[in-house]
Structure formats: C-alpha cells, structure tokens
Coordinates of C-alpha atoms in Angstrom, one line a residue:
Chain A
M1450 CA 0.2 -0.1 0.1
K1451 CA 1.3 3.4 -0.6
F1452 CA 1.1 6.5 1.5
I1453 CA 2.3 10.0 1.6
L1454 CA 4.0 11.5 4.3
M1455 CA 3.8 14.7 4.1
M1456 CA 5.6 17.6 6.2
T1457 CA 4.0 20.7 7.0
G1458 CA 4.8 23.9 8.9
T1459 CA 3.5 27.5 9.7
K1460 CA 5.1 30.5 8.5
A1461 CA 6.5 31.0 11.6
N1462 CA 8.4 27.8 11.4
W1463 CA 9.6 29.0 8.1
D1464 CA 11.0 32.3 9.7
E1465 CA 12.8 30.4 12.3
Y1466 CA 14.2 27.8 10.1
S1467 CA 15.7 30.5 7.9
K1468 CA 17.8 31.6 10.7
W1469 CA 19.3 28.2 11.7
S1470 CA 23.1 28.4 11.9
K1471 CA 25.3 26.8 8.9
E1472 CA 25.8 23.6 11.0
D1473 CA 22.2 23.0 11.9
L1474 CA 21.5 23.6 8.4
E1475 CA 23.9 21.4 7.0
R1476 CA 23.0 18.5 9.5
N1477 CA 19.4 19.0 8.3
V1478 CA 20.3 18.9 4.8
A1479 CA 22.6 15.7 5.2
F1480 CA 19.8 13.8 7.0
M1481 CA 17.2 14.4 4.4
R1482 CA 19.4 13.2 1.4
T1483 CA 20.4 10.3 3.7
F1484 CA 16.8 9.4 4.6
T1485 CA 15.7 9.7 1.0
K1486 CA 18.9 7.1 0.0
Q1487 CA 18.1 5.1 3.0
L1488 CA 14.0 4.6 1.6
K1489 CA 15.5 3.5 -1.9
D1490 CA 17.8 0.7 -0.4
E1491 CA 14.8 -0.7 1.5
G1492 CA 12.8 -0.7 -1.7
V1493 CA 9.7 1.2 -0.3
F1494 CA 10.7 4.7 -2.3
V1495 CA 7.9 6.0 -4.6
A1496 CA 8.6 9.4 -4.7
T1497 CA 9.5 12.7 -2.7
E1498 CA 9.5 16.6 -3.8
G1499 CA 10.4 19.6 -1.7
L1500 CA 8.2 22.3 -2.5
G1501 CA 8.8 26.4 -2.8
W1502 CA 8.7 28.5 0.3
P1503 CA 5.2 29.7 1.3
N1504 CA 5.4 33.3 0.6
Q1505 CA 5.4 32.1 -3.3
A1506 CA 2.4 30.5 -2.6
K1507 CA -0.7 31.5 -4.5
V1508 CA -4.4 30.2 -4.1
V1509 CA -6.2 30.2 -7.5
Q1510 CA -9.9 30.1 -8.2
A1511 CA -11.8 30.6 -11.5
G1512 CA -13.4 33.9 -12.1
K1513 CA -17.0 34.4 -13.9
D1514 CA -15.2 34.2 -17.3
G1515 CA -12.7 31.0 -16.1
A1516 CA -9.8 33.6 -15.7
P1517 CA -7.8 32.8 -12.8
I1518 CA -7.8 35.2 -9.6
T1519 CA -5.1 34.8 -7.5
D1520 CA -5.0 35.5 -3.8
G1521 CA -1.7 35.3 -1.8
I1522 CA -2.2 36.9 1.9
F1523 CA -2.4 34.1 4.1
P1524 CA -3.2 34.1 7.8
E1525 CA 0.2 33.4 10.0
S1526 CA -1.7 30.1 11.5
K1527 CA -2.3 28.7 8.4
E1528 CA -0.1 25.0 7.7
F1529 CA 1.6 24.9 4.4
L1530 CA 3.0 21.7 2.9
A1531 CA 6.8 21.9 3.0
G1532 CA 7.5 18.5 1.1
Y1533 CA 6.2 15.0 0.9
W1534 CA 7.6 11.4 0.4
I1535 CA 5.5 8.7 -1.2
V1536 CA 6.4 5.2 0.4
D1537 CA 5.0 1.9 -0.8
V1538 CA 5.0 -0.6 2.2
E1539 CA 3.2 -3.4 3.3
N1540 CA 0.8 -2.0 6.4
P1541 CA 0.0 1.4 7.6
Q1542 CA 2.1 0.6 10.8
E1543 CA 5.4 0.6 8.4
A1544 CA 4.2 4.2 7.1
Y1545 CA 4.1 5.5 10.6
K1546 CA 7.7 4.0 11.6
I1547 CA 9.1 5.8 8.5
A1548 CA 7.2 9.2 9.2
A1549 CA 8.8 8.9 12.7
R1550 CA 12.2 8.6 11.2
A1551 CA 11.5 11.6 9.2
S1552 CA 9.9 13.5 12.1
A1553 CA 13.1 13.0 14.0
A1554 CA 15.2 15.0 11.5
P1555 CA 18.0 16.9 13.1
G1556 CA 16.7 20.6 14.3
L1557 CA 18.2 23.3 16.4
G1558 CA 21.3 22.1 17.8
G1559 CA 21.1 18.6 16.4
K1560 CA 18.3 17.8 18.5
P1561 CA 15.1 15.8 17.0
S1562 CA 12.9 18.0 15.5
N1563 CA 9.7 16.3 16.0
I1564 CA 8.0 18.0 13.4
P1565 CA 4.7 16.6 12.8
I1566 CA 4.4 14.7 9.4
E1567 CA 0.5 14.0 8.2
V1568 CA 0.3 10.0 6.8
R1569 CA -2.6 9.7 4.4
Q1570 CA -3.3 6.6 2.2
V1571 CA -2.9 6.8 -1.3
L1572 CA -5.9 5.1 -3.2
G1573 CA -4.7 2.1 -4.9
G1574 CA -6.7 1.7 -8.5
H1575 CA -7.9 -1.7 -7.7
A1576 CA -9.9 -3.4 -4.9
D1577 CA -8.6 -5.4 -1.9
L1578 CA -8.0 -8.9 -2.0
G1579 CA -10.8 -11.5 -1.3
L1580 CA -14.2 -12.2 -2.4
Y1581 CA -16.4 -9.6 -1.9
L1582 CA -20.4 -9.9 -2.2
P1583 CA -18.8 -12.6 -3.3
D1584 CA -17.1 -10.9 -6.4
L1585 CA -17.7 -7.2 -6.5
Chain B
M137 CA 17.4 -17.3 -37.9
H138 CA 13.7 -16.4 -38.7
E139 CA 12.0 -13.5 -37.8
C140 CA 9.2 -13.3 -35.0
P141 CA 6.7 -10.6 -33.7
N142 CA 7.7 -9.3 -30.7
S143 CA 4.8 -11.0 -28.5
T144 CA 5.7 -14.0 -29.6
I145 CA 9.3 -13.6 -28.3
E146 CA 8.1 -12.3 -25.2
H147 CA 6.1 -15.4 -24.6
Q148 CA 9.0 -17.5 -25.5
L149 CA 11.2 -15.7 -23.2
R150 CA 9.1 -16.1 -20.4
E151 CA 8.6 -20.1 -21.3
L152 CA 12.5 -20.1 -21.4
A153 CA 13.5 -18.3 -18.5
P154 CA 13.2 -20.5 -15.8
Q155 CA 14.8 -23.3 -17.5
V156 CA 17.8 -21.1 -18.4
L157 CA 18.2 -19.8 -14.9
S158 CA 18.1 -23.2 -13.1
T159 CA 20.8 -24.3 -15.5
V160 CA 22.8 -21.1 -14.8
V161 CA 22.2 -21.8 -11.1
R162 CA 23.2 -25.2 -11.3
R163 CA 26.6 -24.3 -13.2
F164 CA 27.3 -21.2 -11.0
R165 CA 25.8 -22.1 -7.9
D166 CA 25.0 -18.6 -7.0
F167 CA 21.3 -18.1 -7.3
A168 CA 21.4 -14.3 -6.8
A169 CA 23.9 -13.9 -9.3
A170 CA 22.5 -16.0 -11.4
E171 CA 19.1 -14.6 -11.4
D172 CA 20.8 -10.8 -12.5
A173 CA 22.8 -12.6 -15.3
V174 CA 19.4 -14.1 -16.9
Q175 CA 17.8 -11.1 -16.5
E176 CA 20.4 -9.2 -18.6
A177 CA 20.3 -11.9 -20.8
L178 CA 16.6 -11.5 -21.3
I179 CA 16.9 -7.9 -21.9
A180 CA 19.4 -8.5 -24.6
A181 CA 17.1 -11.1 -26.3
A182 CA 14.1 -8.9 -26.2
A183 CA 16.3 -6.0 -28.0
Q184 CA 18.1 -8.2 -30.4
W185 CA 15.9 -10.8 -31.5
P186 CA 13.0 -8.6 -33.1
R187 CA 15.8 -7.3 -34.7
D188 CA 18.0 -9.7 -35.8
G189 CA 15.8 -12.8 -35.7
T190 CA 15.7 -15.5 -33.1
P191 CA 18.7 -17.5 -33.1
A192 CA 18.4 -21.4 -33.9
N193 CA 18.8 -22.5 -30.5
P194 CA 17.3 -19.8 -28.2
H195 CA 17.8 -21.8 -24.9
G196 CA 21.4 -22.2 -25.8
W197 CA 21.9 -18.5 -26.8
L198 CA 20.1 -17.3 -23.3
I199 CA 22.2 -19.6 -21.4
Q200 CA 25.5 -18.4 -23.2
V201 CA 24.8 -14.8 -22.7
A202 CA 24.0 -15.3 -19.0
S203 CA 27.1 -17.4 -18.7
R204 CA 29.2 -14.5 -20.1
R205 CA 27.7 -12.2 -17.7
M206 CA 28.4 -14.7 -14.7
A207 CA 31.9 -14.9 -15.9
D208 CA 32.2 -11.0 -15.8
H209 CA 30.9 -11.3 -12.3
I210 CA 32.9 -14.1 -10.9
R211 CA 36.1 -12.7 -12.4
S212 CA 35.5 -9.5 -10.8
E213 CA 34.4 -11.3 -7.9
V214 CA 37.7 -13.3 -7.7
A215 CA 39.7 -10.3 -8.4
R216 CA 38.2 -9.0 -5.3
R217 CA 39.2 -11.6 -3.4
H218 CA 42.4 -12.4 -4.7
R219 CA 42.0 -15.8 -5.2
E220 CA 43.7 -17.2 -8.5
Q221 CA 43.0 -20.9 -7.8
V222 CA 39.0 -20.1 -7.9
V223 CA 39.9 -18.7 -11.6
A224 CA 41.0 -21.5 -13.0
E225 CA 38.4 -23.9 -11.4
E226 CA 35.5 -21.3 -12.9
S227 CA 37.3 -21.2 -16.3
E228 CA 36.8 -24.9 -16.4
R229 CA 33.6 -24.5 -15.4
L230 CA 32.7 -21.9 -18.0
A231 CA 34.1 -24.2 -20.9
L232 CA 31.4 -26.8 -20.2
A233 CA 29.1 -27.4 -23.0
E234 CA 25.5 -26.7 -22.5
D235 CA 24.0 -28.9 -20.1
A236 CA 22.5 -31.8 -22.1
A237 CA 20.0 -32.8 -20.3
R238 CA 16.8 -30.6 -20.2
D239 CA 14.0 -33.4 -19.9
N240 CA 13.5 -32.0 -16.0
S241 CA 12.8 -28.1 -17.1
E242 CA 9.6 -28.4 -15.2
D243 CA 10.9 -29.7 -12.2
D244 CA 13.9 -27.0 -12.1
T245 CA 10.5 -24.6 -12.9
L246 CA 9.4 -26.0 -9.2
V247 CA 12.4 -25.8 -7.5
L248 CA 12.5 -22.1 -8.3
L249 CA 9.0 -21.3 -7.3
F250 CA 10.0 -23.0 -4.1
M251 CA 13.0 -20.6 -3.7
C252 CA 11.3 -17.9 -4.5
C253 CA 7.8 -18.3 -2.7
H254 CA 9.9 -18.9 0.7
P255 CA 8.2 -18.3 3.8
A256 CA 11.1 -16.1 5.1
L257 CA 10.0 -13.4 2.5
T258 CA 7.3 -11.1 2.5
P259 CA 4.6 -11.4 0.1
P260 CA 5.7 -8.4 -2.0
S261 CA 9.0 -9.7 -2.1
A262 CA 8.2 -13.1 -2.9
I263 CA 5.6 -11.7 -5.6
A264 CA 8.5 -9.5 -7.4
L265 CA 11.0 -12.3 -7.3
T266 CA 8.6 -14.8 -8.5
L267 CA 7.7 -13.1 -11.3
R268 CA 11.0 -11.7 -12.4
A269 CA 13.2 -15.3 -11.9
V270 CA 10.4 -17.7 -12.4
G271 CA 7.8 -15.6 -14.6
G272 CA 10.7 -13.9 -17.0
L273 CA 9.2 -10.6 -16.4
T274 CA 11.3 -7.6 -16.7
T275 CA 12.3 -5.0 -13.6
S276 CA 10.8 -2.4 -15.5
E277 CA 7.3 -4.5 -16.1
I278 CA 6.9 -5.4 -13.0
A279 CA 7.5 -1.9 -11.5
S280 CA 5.4 -0.7 -13.8
A281 CA 2.4 -3.2 -12.8
F282 CA 2.9 -2.4 -9.2
M283 CA 3.3 1.7 -9.9
V284 CA 6.5 1.9 -8.2
P285 CA 10.3 3.2 -9.6
E286 CA 12.2 0.5 -11.3
A287 CA 15.1 1.2 -8.7
T288 CA 12.7 0.5 -5.9
L289 CA 11.6 -2.7 -7.2
A290 CA 15.0 -4.1 -8.2
Q291 CA 16.2 -3.2 -4.7
R292 CA 13.2 -5.1 -3.1
I293 CA 14.2 -8.0 -5.5
S294 CA 17.9 -7.9 -4.3
R295 CA 16.8 -8.0 -0.9
A296 CA 15.0 -10.7 -0.9
K297 CA 17.7 -12.6 -2.7
Q298 CA 19.9 -11.6 0.3
T299 CA 17.1 -12.6 2.5
I300 CA 17.4 -16.1 0.8
R301 CA 21.1 -16.4 0.8
E302 CA 21.2 -15.7 4.3
S303 CA 18.4 -18.3 5.2
G304 CA 21.0 -20.9 3.2
I305 CA 18.0 -22.7 1.6
P306 CA 19.5 -25.2 -0.9
F307 CA 18.7 -25.1 -4.5
Q308 CA 16.7 -28.4 -4.7
L309 CA 13.4 -29.6 -4.1
P310 CA 12.0 -29.3 -0.5
T311 CA 12.1 -32.7 1.7
A312 CA 9.0 -34.7 1.7
A313 CA 8.3 -33.4 5.4
E314 CA 8.3 -30.0 4.2
R315 CA 7.2 -30.2 0.8
A316 CA 3.3 -29.8 1.6
K317 CA 3.7 -26.4 3.6
R318 CA 6.7 -25.1 1.1
L319 CA 3.7 -25.8 -1.6
R320 CA 0.9 -24.1 0.4
A321 CA 3.4 -21.0 0.3
V322 CA 3.9 -21.0 -3.4
L323 CA 0.0 -21.6 -3.9
H324 CA -0.7 -18.3 -1.7
V325 CA 2.1 -16.6 -4.0
L326 CA 0.4 -17.0 -7.0
Y327 CA -3.2 -16.7 -5.7
L328 CA -1.8 -13.1 -4.8
I329 CA -0.2 -12.5 -7.8
F330 CA -3.4 -13.2 -9.7
N331 CA -5.5 -11.1 -7.6
E332 CA -3.1 -8.5 -8.1
G333 CA -4.2 -8.8 -12.0
Y334 CA -7.8 -9.4 -11.5
A335 CA -8.7 -6.9 -8.8
S336 CA -7.2 -3.9 -10.9
T337 CA -9.7 -1.8 -12.1
A338 CA -7.3 1.4 -13.0
G339 CA -3.6 2.2 -13.9
P340 CA -2.0 0.4 -16.7
Q341 CA -4.8 -2.0 -16.9
L342 CA -3.1 -4.3 -19.8
R343 CA 0.0 -4.6 -17.9
R344 CA -2.2 -5.6 -14.6
A345 CA -4.4 -7.9 -16.6
D346 CA -1.3 -9.5 -17.6
L347 CA -0.3 -10.6 -13.8
S348 CA -3.5 -12.8 -14.0
D349 CA -2.4 -14.8 -17.1
E350 CA 1.0 -14.9 -15.6
A351 CA -0.4 -16.6 -12.1
I352 CA -2.5 -18.8 -14.6
R353 CA 0.4 -20.0 -16.6
L354 CA 2.6 -20.4 -13.3
T355 CA -0.2 -22.6 -11.6
R356 CA -0.6 -24.7 -14.7
I357 CA 3.3 -25.7 -14.3
V358 CA 2.5 -26.7 -10.9
N359 CA -0.5 -28.4 -11.3
K360 CA 1.5 -30.5 -14.2
R361 CA 3.9 -31.2 -11.8
E362 CA 2.1 -32.0 -8.6
P363 CA -0.9 -34.1 -10.4
N364 CA -1.7 -35.6 -6.7
N365 CA -2.2 -32.4 -5.1
T366 CA -6.1 -31.5 -5.6
E367 CA -5.6 -27.9 -3.9
V368 CA -3.2 -27.0 -7.1
A369 CA -6.0 -28.1 -9.5
G370 CA -8.4 -26.0 -6.8
L371 CA -6.3 -23.2 -7.3
L372 CA -6.1 -23.3 -10.9
A373 CA -9.9 -23.9 -11.3
L374 CA -10.8 -21.2 -8.8
M375 CA -8.2 -18.6 -11.1
L376 CA -10.0 -19.6 -14.5
L377 CA -13.7 -19.8 -13.2
T378 CA -12.9 -16.3 -11.5
D379 CA -11.0 -15.0 -14.7
A380 CA -13.7 -16.0 -17.2
R381 CA -15.7 -13.1 -15.9
R382 CA -12.8 -10.6 -16.5
A383 CA -14.5 -8.8 -19.7
A384 CA -17.5 -8.2 -17.9
R385 CA -16.5 -7.0 -14.7
T386 CA -15.7 -3.2 -15.3
G387 CA -17.2 -0.8 -17.5
P388 CA -15.6 0.9 -20.2
D389 CA -14.1 3.5 -17.9
G390 CA -12.8 0.9 -15.4
D391 CA -16.1 1.4 -13.0
L392 CA -17.1 -2.0 -10.8
I393 CA -19.7 -3.8 -11.9
P394 CA -20.8 -6.3 -9.2
L395 CA -21.8 -9.7 -10.6
A396 CA -25.4 -9.3 -10.3
Q397 CA -25.6 -6.6 -12.8
Q398 CA -22.5 -8.1 -15.1
N399 CA -23.7 -9.1 -18.8
R400 CA -22.9 -12.6 -18.8
T401 CA -22.7 -13.3 -22.3
L402 CA -19.1 -11.8 -22.3
W403 CA -18.1 -14.4 -19.7
D404 CA -15.3 -17.0 -21.0
G405 CA -17.1 -20.0 -21.8
D406 CA -13.7 -21.8 -22.6
Q407 CA -12.2 -20.7 -19.4
I408 CA -15.5 -21.9 -17.5
A409 CA -15.5 -25.5 -19.4
E410 CA -11.8 -26.1 -18.1
G411 CA -12.4 -24.8 -14.8
L412 CA -15.4 -26.9 -14.1
A413 CA -13.6 -30.1 -15.8
L414 CA -10.5 -29.3 -13.4
L415 CA -12.7 -29.0 -10.5
S416 CA -15.0 -32.1 -11.0
D417 CA -11.7 -34.1 -11.3
A418 CA -10.3 -32.6 -8.4
L419 CA -13.2 -32.9 -6.0
P420 CA -13.7 -36.9 -5.6
R421 CA -9.9 -37.4 -5.7
G422 CA -8.7 -36.5 -1.8
S423 CA -9.3 -34.2 0.9
V424 CA -11.2 -31.1 -0.1
G425 CA -9.4 -27.6 0.8
P426 CA -10.2 -24.3 0.7
Y427 CA -9.1 -23.5 -3.0
Q428 CA -11.0 -26.3 -3.9
L429 CA -14.0 -24.8 -2.1
Q430 CA -13.6 -21.4 -3.4
A431 CA -13.7 -22.7 -6.8
A432 CA -16.6 -24.5 -6.2
I433 CA -18.6 -21.6 -5.2
A434 CA -17.3 -19.6 -8.3
A435 CA -18.4 -22.7 -10.5
V436 CA -21.7 -22.2 -8.6
H437 CA -21.9 -18.1 -10.0
D438 CA -20.5 -19.5 -13.4
E439 CA -23.4 -22.0 -13.9
A440 CA -26.2 -19.9 -13.6
T441 CA -27.4 -17.8 -16.6
R442 CA -29.0 -15.1 -15.0
A443 CA -28.2 -13.6 -11.6
D444 CA -31.5 -14.7 -10.3
D445 CA -30.6 -18.4 -11.4
T446 CA -28.0 -18.5 -8.7
D447 CA -28.2 -21.4 -6.3
W448 CA -27.5 -19.7 -3.4
L449 CA -28.4 -22.5 -1.0
Q450 CA -25.3 -24.5 -2.5
I451 CA -23.1 -21.5 -2.0
L452 CA -24.3 -21.3 1.5
A453 CA -23.5 -24.8 2.1
L454 CA -20.2 -24.3 0.6
Y455 CA -19.1 -21.2 2.5
E456 CA -20.3 -23.2 6.1
L457 CA -17.8 -25.8 4.9
L458 CA -15.2 -23.1 4.6
K459 CA -15.8 -21.5 7.6
R460 CA -15.1 -24.7 9.6
M461 CA -11.9 -24.5 7.8
S462 CA -10.6 -21.3 8.5
D463 CA -11.2 -18.4 10.9
N464 CA -11.2 -15.6 8.3
P465 CA -13.5 -13.1 9.0
M466 CA -13.7 -12.3 5.1
I467 CA -15.2 -15.8 4.9
T468 CA -17.9 -14.9 7.9
L469 CA -18.4 -12.1 5.5
N470 CA -19.1 -13.8 2.5
H471 CA -21.1 -16.4 4.5
A472 CA -23.7 -13.6 6.0
V473 CA -24.2 -12.9 2.5
A474 CA -25.2 -16.0 0.8
A475 CA -27.2 -16.4 4.1
A476 CA -29.3 -13.2 3.5
M477 CA -29.9 -14.6 -0.2
V478 CA -31.4 -17.6 1.3
H479 CA -32.7 -16.8 4.4
G480 CA -33.5 -13.0 4.0
P481 CA -31.6 -9.9 5.2
R482 CA -32.2 -9.7 8.5
K483 CA -30.8 -13.2 8.8
G484 CA -27.2 -11.8 7.3
L485 CA -27.3 -8.9 9.1
E486 CA -27.6 -11.1 12.5
L487 CA -24.7 -13.1 11.2
L488 CA -22.5 -10.1 10.7
S489 CA -22.7 -8.7 14.5
P490 CA -20.0 -10.6 15.7
L491 CA -17.5 -9.1 13.4
D492 CA -18.3 -5.7 14.7
S493 CA -15.7 -6.8 17.7
D494 CA -13.5 -8.8 15.6
A495 CA -10.4 -6.3 15.4
R496 CA -9.2 -7.7 11.9
L497 CA -12.7 -6.2 9.9
A498 CA -13.9 -3.7 12.5
V499 CA -12.6 -0.7 10.7
H500 CA -12.5 -2.4 7.2
H501 CA -14.7 -0.9 4.6
R502 CA -16.0 -4.0 3.2
L503 CA -18.1 -5.0 6.6
D504 CA -19.8 -1.5 6.4
A505 CA -20.2 -2.1 2.4
V506 CA -22.0 -5.7 3.2
R507 CA -23.9 -4.5 5.8
A508 CA -25.4 -1.6 3.8
H509 CA -26.1 -4.0 0.6
L510 CA -28.1 -6.3 3.3
L511 CA -29.8 -2.9 4.6
E512 CA -31.0 -2.0 1.5
M513 CA -31.9 -5.3 1.0
A514 CA -34.2 -4.8 4.1
G515 CA -35.8 -2.1 3.3
D516 CA -34.1 0.2 5.6
K517 CA -32.9 3.2 3.5
E518 CA -31.4 5.5 5.6
A519 CA -29.2 3.1 7.7
A520 CA -28.4 1.7 4.2
I521 CA -27.0 5.2 2.7
T522 CA -25.3 5.9 6.4
H523 CA -23.1 2.5 5.9
Y524 CA -22.5 2.9 2.1
R525 CA -21.1 6.7 3.2
T526 CA -18.8 5.0 5.9
A527 CA -17.7 2.2 3.7
A528 CA -16.6 4.8 1.1
S529 CA -14.9 6.7 3.6
R530 CA -12.9 3.7 4.5
S531 CA -12.4 2.4 0.9
T532 CA -8.4 2.3 -0.1
S533 CA -9.4 1.8 -3.7
L534 CA -10.6 4.7 -5.9
A535 CA -13.0 2.4 -8.1
E536 CA -14.6 0.8 -5.2
R537 CA -15.0 4.2 -3.3
N538 CA -16.7 5.9 -6.6
Y539 CA -19.1 2.4 -6.5
L540 CA -20.1 3.2 -2.9
M541 CA -20.8 7.0 -3.4
M542 CA -22.9 6.2 -6.3
Q543 CA -25.0 3.2 -4.2
A544 CA -25.6 5.8 -1.5
A545 CA -26.5 8.8 -3.7
K546 CA -28.9 6.4 -5.8
L547 CA -30.6 5.3 -2.6
N548 CA -30.6 9.0 -1.6
E549 CA -32.7 10.1 -4.9
T550 CA -35.1 6.8 -4.8
P551 CA -38.5 7.9 -3.5
P552 CA -39.7 5.8 -0.3
T553 CA -41.1 2.6 -1.2
H554 CA -43.5 0.6 0.9
L555 CA -42.4 -3.2 1.3

C-alpha cells in the first residue's frame, strides 16, 4: 500500500528555519539526503519532492469568465506543505515508522525536531483481496 | 534465424526464463548473481531478437549470454578476493558445453518457485522475485504493474535474494516433510499475483491483467508437476472460473460492475468449461481444501445463466464448509451474504454482528459495504445510506469508493417505497 508522508509547517516555522546556523542547516540537509537514500535502499521509495516557500504560494480560483483570480495573503496560523515522500509498504504501521524517522530529523543544535508528519493512504486503482459480496 | 513478432518472442522468453535460470544456477551455484545474469540475458534477447531474428537455439543463446555475464561477475568477485585458484576452476566450468539434459525443466521451475516463495520472504518480495525469476518478466514490467520506480523494485528483489542467501536454502526440492508446507506458500503467492491482476480496475490495465495470465500460466506448471495435490488443481480452477468474468467485471471507464449486474454473455465459456472440468476431476480425489471450495463457489456463480438463477443454497453450504476450515473474517462476511440470499437480509445482518468486535475487520470498509447492501435489501434506506457512506470513507480503492458513493447517492434519490 502506498502512503504519502507530508511535512507541514506554519510561516513562523519557516521564519525560524531561515535563521538556523550553518551547522544546523548542514546537518538537516545531510539527514534529508541520507533519509531518501535509505528509503531507496529499503525498496519502499516511490517519490519525494520539496516545495517552494509559502511566500511564493498563491491560491487560485476561477473567475466568472474562467480566468484565474489569485490570492496570496495567508493568515499566520495556516499550515503549509513543505514537502512529501510517497512510500510503498506492507501496512500502515510501516508507514508510521518511516514518518517517525522523518519527524526526528535534526533541528536546532542537532536535537530531533519532532516535526509533525501527516500520513495519508494513496488510493489504489484496484480493489482489495478477497471475494466481496461474493465478487464485486 | 527467422523473424517473429515481439509478443511471440516475449512469450518464448517467459517460457525459457526458468529453464535457463535453473541451468545457470546449477552451473555457478549462486542464485542471486545467476538471477541477475539471466535477467540481463532476457533484456538483451528482447532487444536483439526482434531486430536480428530469433537464434536457432534460443535456450542455448540465453545460457551463453547469461554465462558470459556470470563469468564477468565471477572475475570481478575473484579479483576482489585475490583467489587465483578459483579462476582456474571457474574457467574450466565456463568451458563446459551446454548441459545436455533438459528433460526435467519443469522440475527446475518448481524448485525455483519453492525458492522464490520461501516463507521467510514478505509477500511483496516473494511476488516480485517470482515474477522476475520464474515468470521472466523484466524489472521495468513488474515495476510498472505495481506502479513503483524501477530502482525501488530492483532493490526489493535484491533484498529478497539476500534473505534467501542468508536463510541458506539449497537449490533443490524441499524434503518430503517440508514439501506440503512449502507448496502452500507457493500457492499463496500465485493466488496473490492472480489477485493483483484481477482486482485491478485502473492504472496500466493491460500490464495488470497480464499478472492474472502469468499467475494462471505458473499455476498450470505447478499443477502439471503436482498432479496428486488436488488443491493445486483447485487453485487453477478458481483462477480460471474467476478470470472468465474479467471482461464483464468493469465498465469502459474501469468502473466496477458487481456480479449481479454483469452481462453474462461476456463471460469466457472456454475458461469456465476448463475450470469446471478441473474441479470435477479434483473434488472426488482427496481431501477438499479451501481453494477447491472457493473454486466450487465460483463455479456455482458461473453456472447461473441469470443472476436470479444462482443456487444460493449450494453457495451457503460451501461457505459453511469453508468457515469450518478457516477463521477468516472475510469468509464470515461472505457467508453472511449467502445466508441473506437464502434466508433473507435480517438473517445476514444477524451473522454480521460478531464481526463488529473482530479487530481484523472492525474498521474495514467491506463490513460496512456488506451491511449497507443487506440493509438496502431489508428496505432500511436511511441506515443503508449511512453504511454506504462509511464504507466509502474507509475504502482504499478509488473505483470501489466511486461505486459505494454512487450506491448511497442512488438510494438517497429513490423515492421511499413500501415493502
């Protein structure tokens, strides 16, 4: 089963992150690289992307004529997606374990940042095993 | 040399893959490296044969190319270990002519299956390894069927081989004492491969349907080698009797069509006939196991020309036997459906209540979906809608979720009826 592991943060988190020391940043970047490599070696990696900063974010809605109307002023409290991993594992527990590893990424002074990771299942294109109503 | 269409070559390669691999494993005694070498030889063949024509001796060609790869591998290994003595021995072995005896190639396929479906492996690893080593599929084909990057699948296979190496399983048939247990593991993996192909309703459809064909092909080989094991015949019959409905099972856009609403003229009559023949031959010959019972249930469905003609009484009896054999909540669920069809929806709903406390099924969408169907049958529209919606929210498949949402919506828009 595939799961998406989403790392989110508020604008305040980004502001804080931008002030990290060189050493903290290097440690964090190295961790992220190693982590992705580990997922590949474990045979569970599907995809990963990091996203641009929230100050670049725009919310788009279609106007009357279908033309885009963009909005870029967001409340301080809003959570933004920072990046994600998609993994293919046997059960949700395996996905939670991987999410916990990501959450423990080194933060200030190398201490685990314990950043929250939202885990959601990616829907499969096919039905589960077993006979259903018998055979649906 | 003669030219062949690509699909013929592809089939030929899949047939040859396990034979070639067995030979190379026997010659070099290194399953993991041999498996990589054969995969490379298959890829080379798939590229060269359509262009240059199929060689006169395809089997020999593949062995030669795979052996060359093995030689390279051994040389680099040896260089690494600084063991000149081994070089001499290995070069001598490389010079050996192609093994003359190939008459036990199906036995070899069975040995490979036993290895790839070893109980020490997780199901996803066993499936990937079986498809590549025994099925002769390429890493990229398997990766595309499971919608994961090729590198991830390759890594999964290499870890599976490492597990096999560490477990120290010899490349031979399991002992008589072990054989039944190991065969059950093989059948389970084949069953899972079949399901991967059959249950798919979206994604790269052709590739996934291929998995069902592949499972049927491999199960045929096992059935031929294990003619006295009636569960093998049972599994093959189950696959054929189920696969026969494939064309009727999904709409043009991949939406699910439940059994009761399928256009039965689309069912494959030849597959049904073959499945029925296998089953009626197997049933009287020995102890009746779960695969034969599931095949028998599929057969009862297949024999009904219209959904209304289904012999639910017989299906109910078969589920009762199956329930006695295995404590699987899915069986209890299907048994409840059969009971509802025979004794009315209230009886079915009554049989579902113990499942609420079953941790394996408590949050499973299928329990909600079945309950919704039975409530709908019982005329309890509001409760049925609620359960359809709960089922949809818990579903892990997009096609299934669409189906369940649609059921709730349809029911919600139906004017109330008085039963």
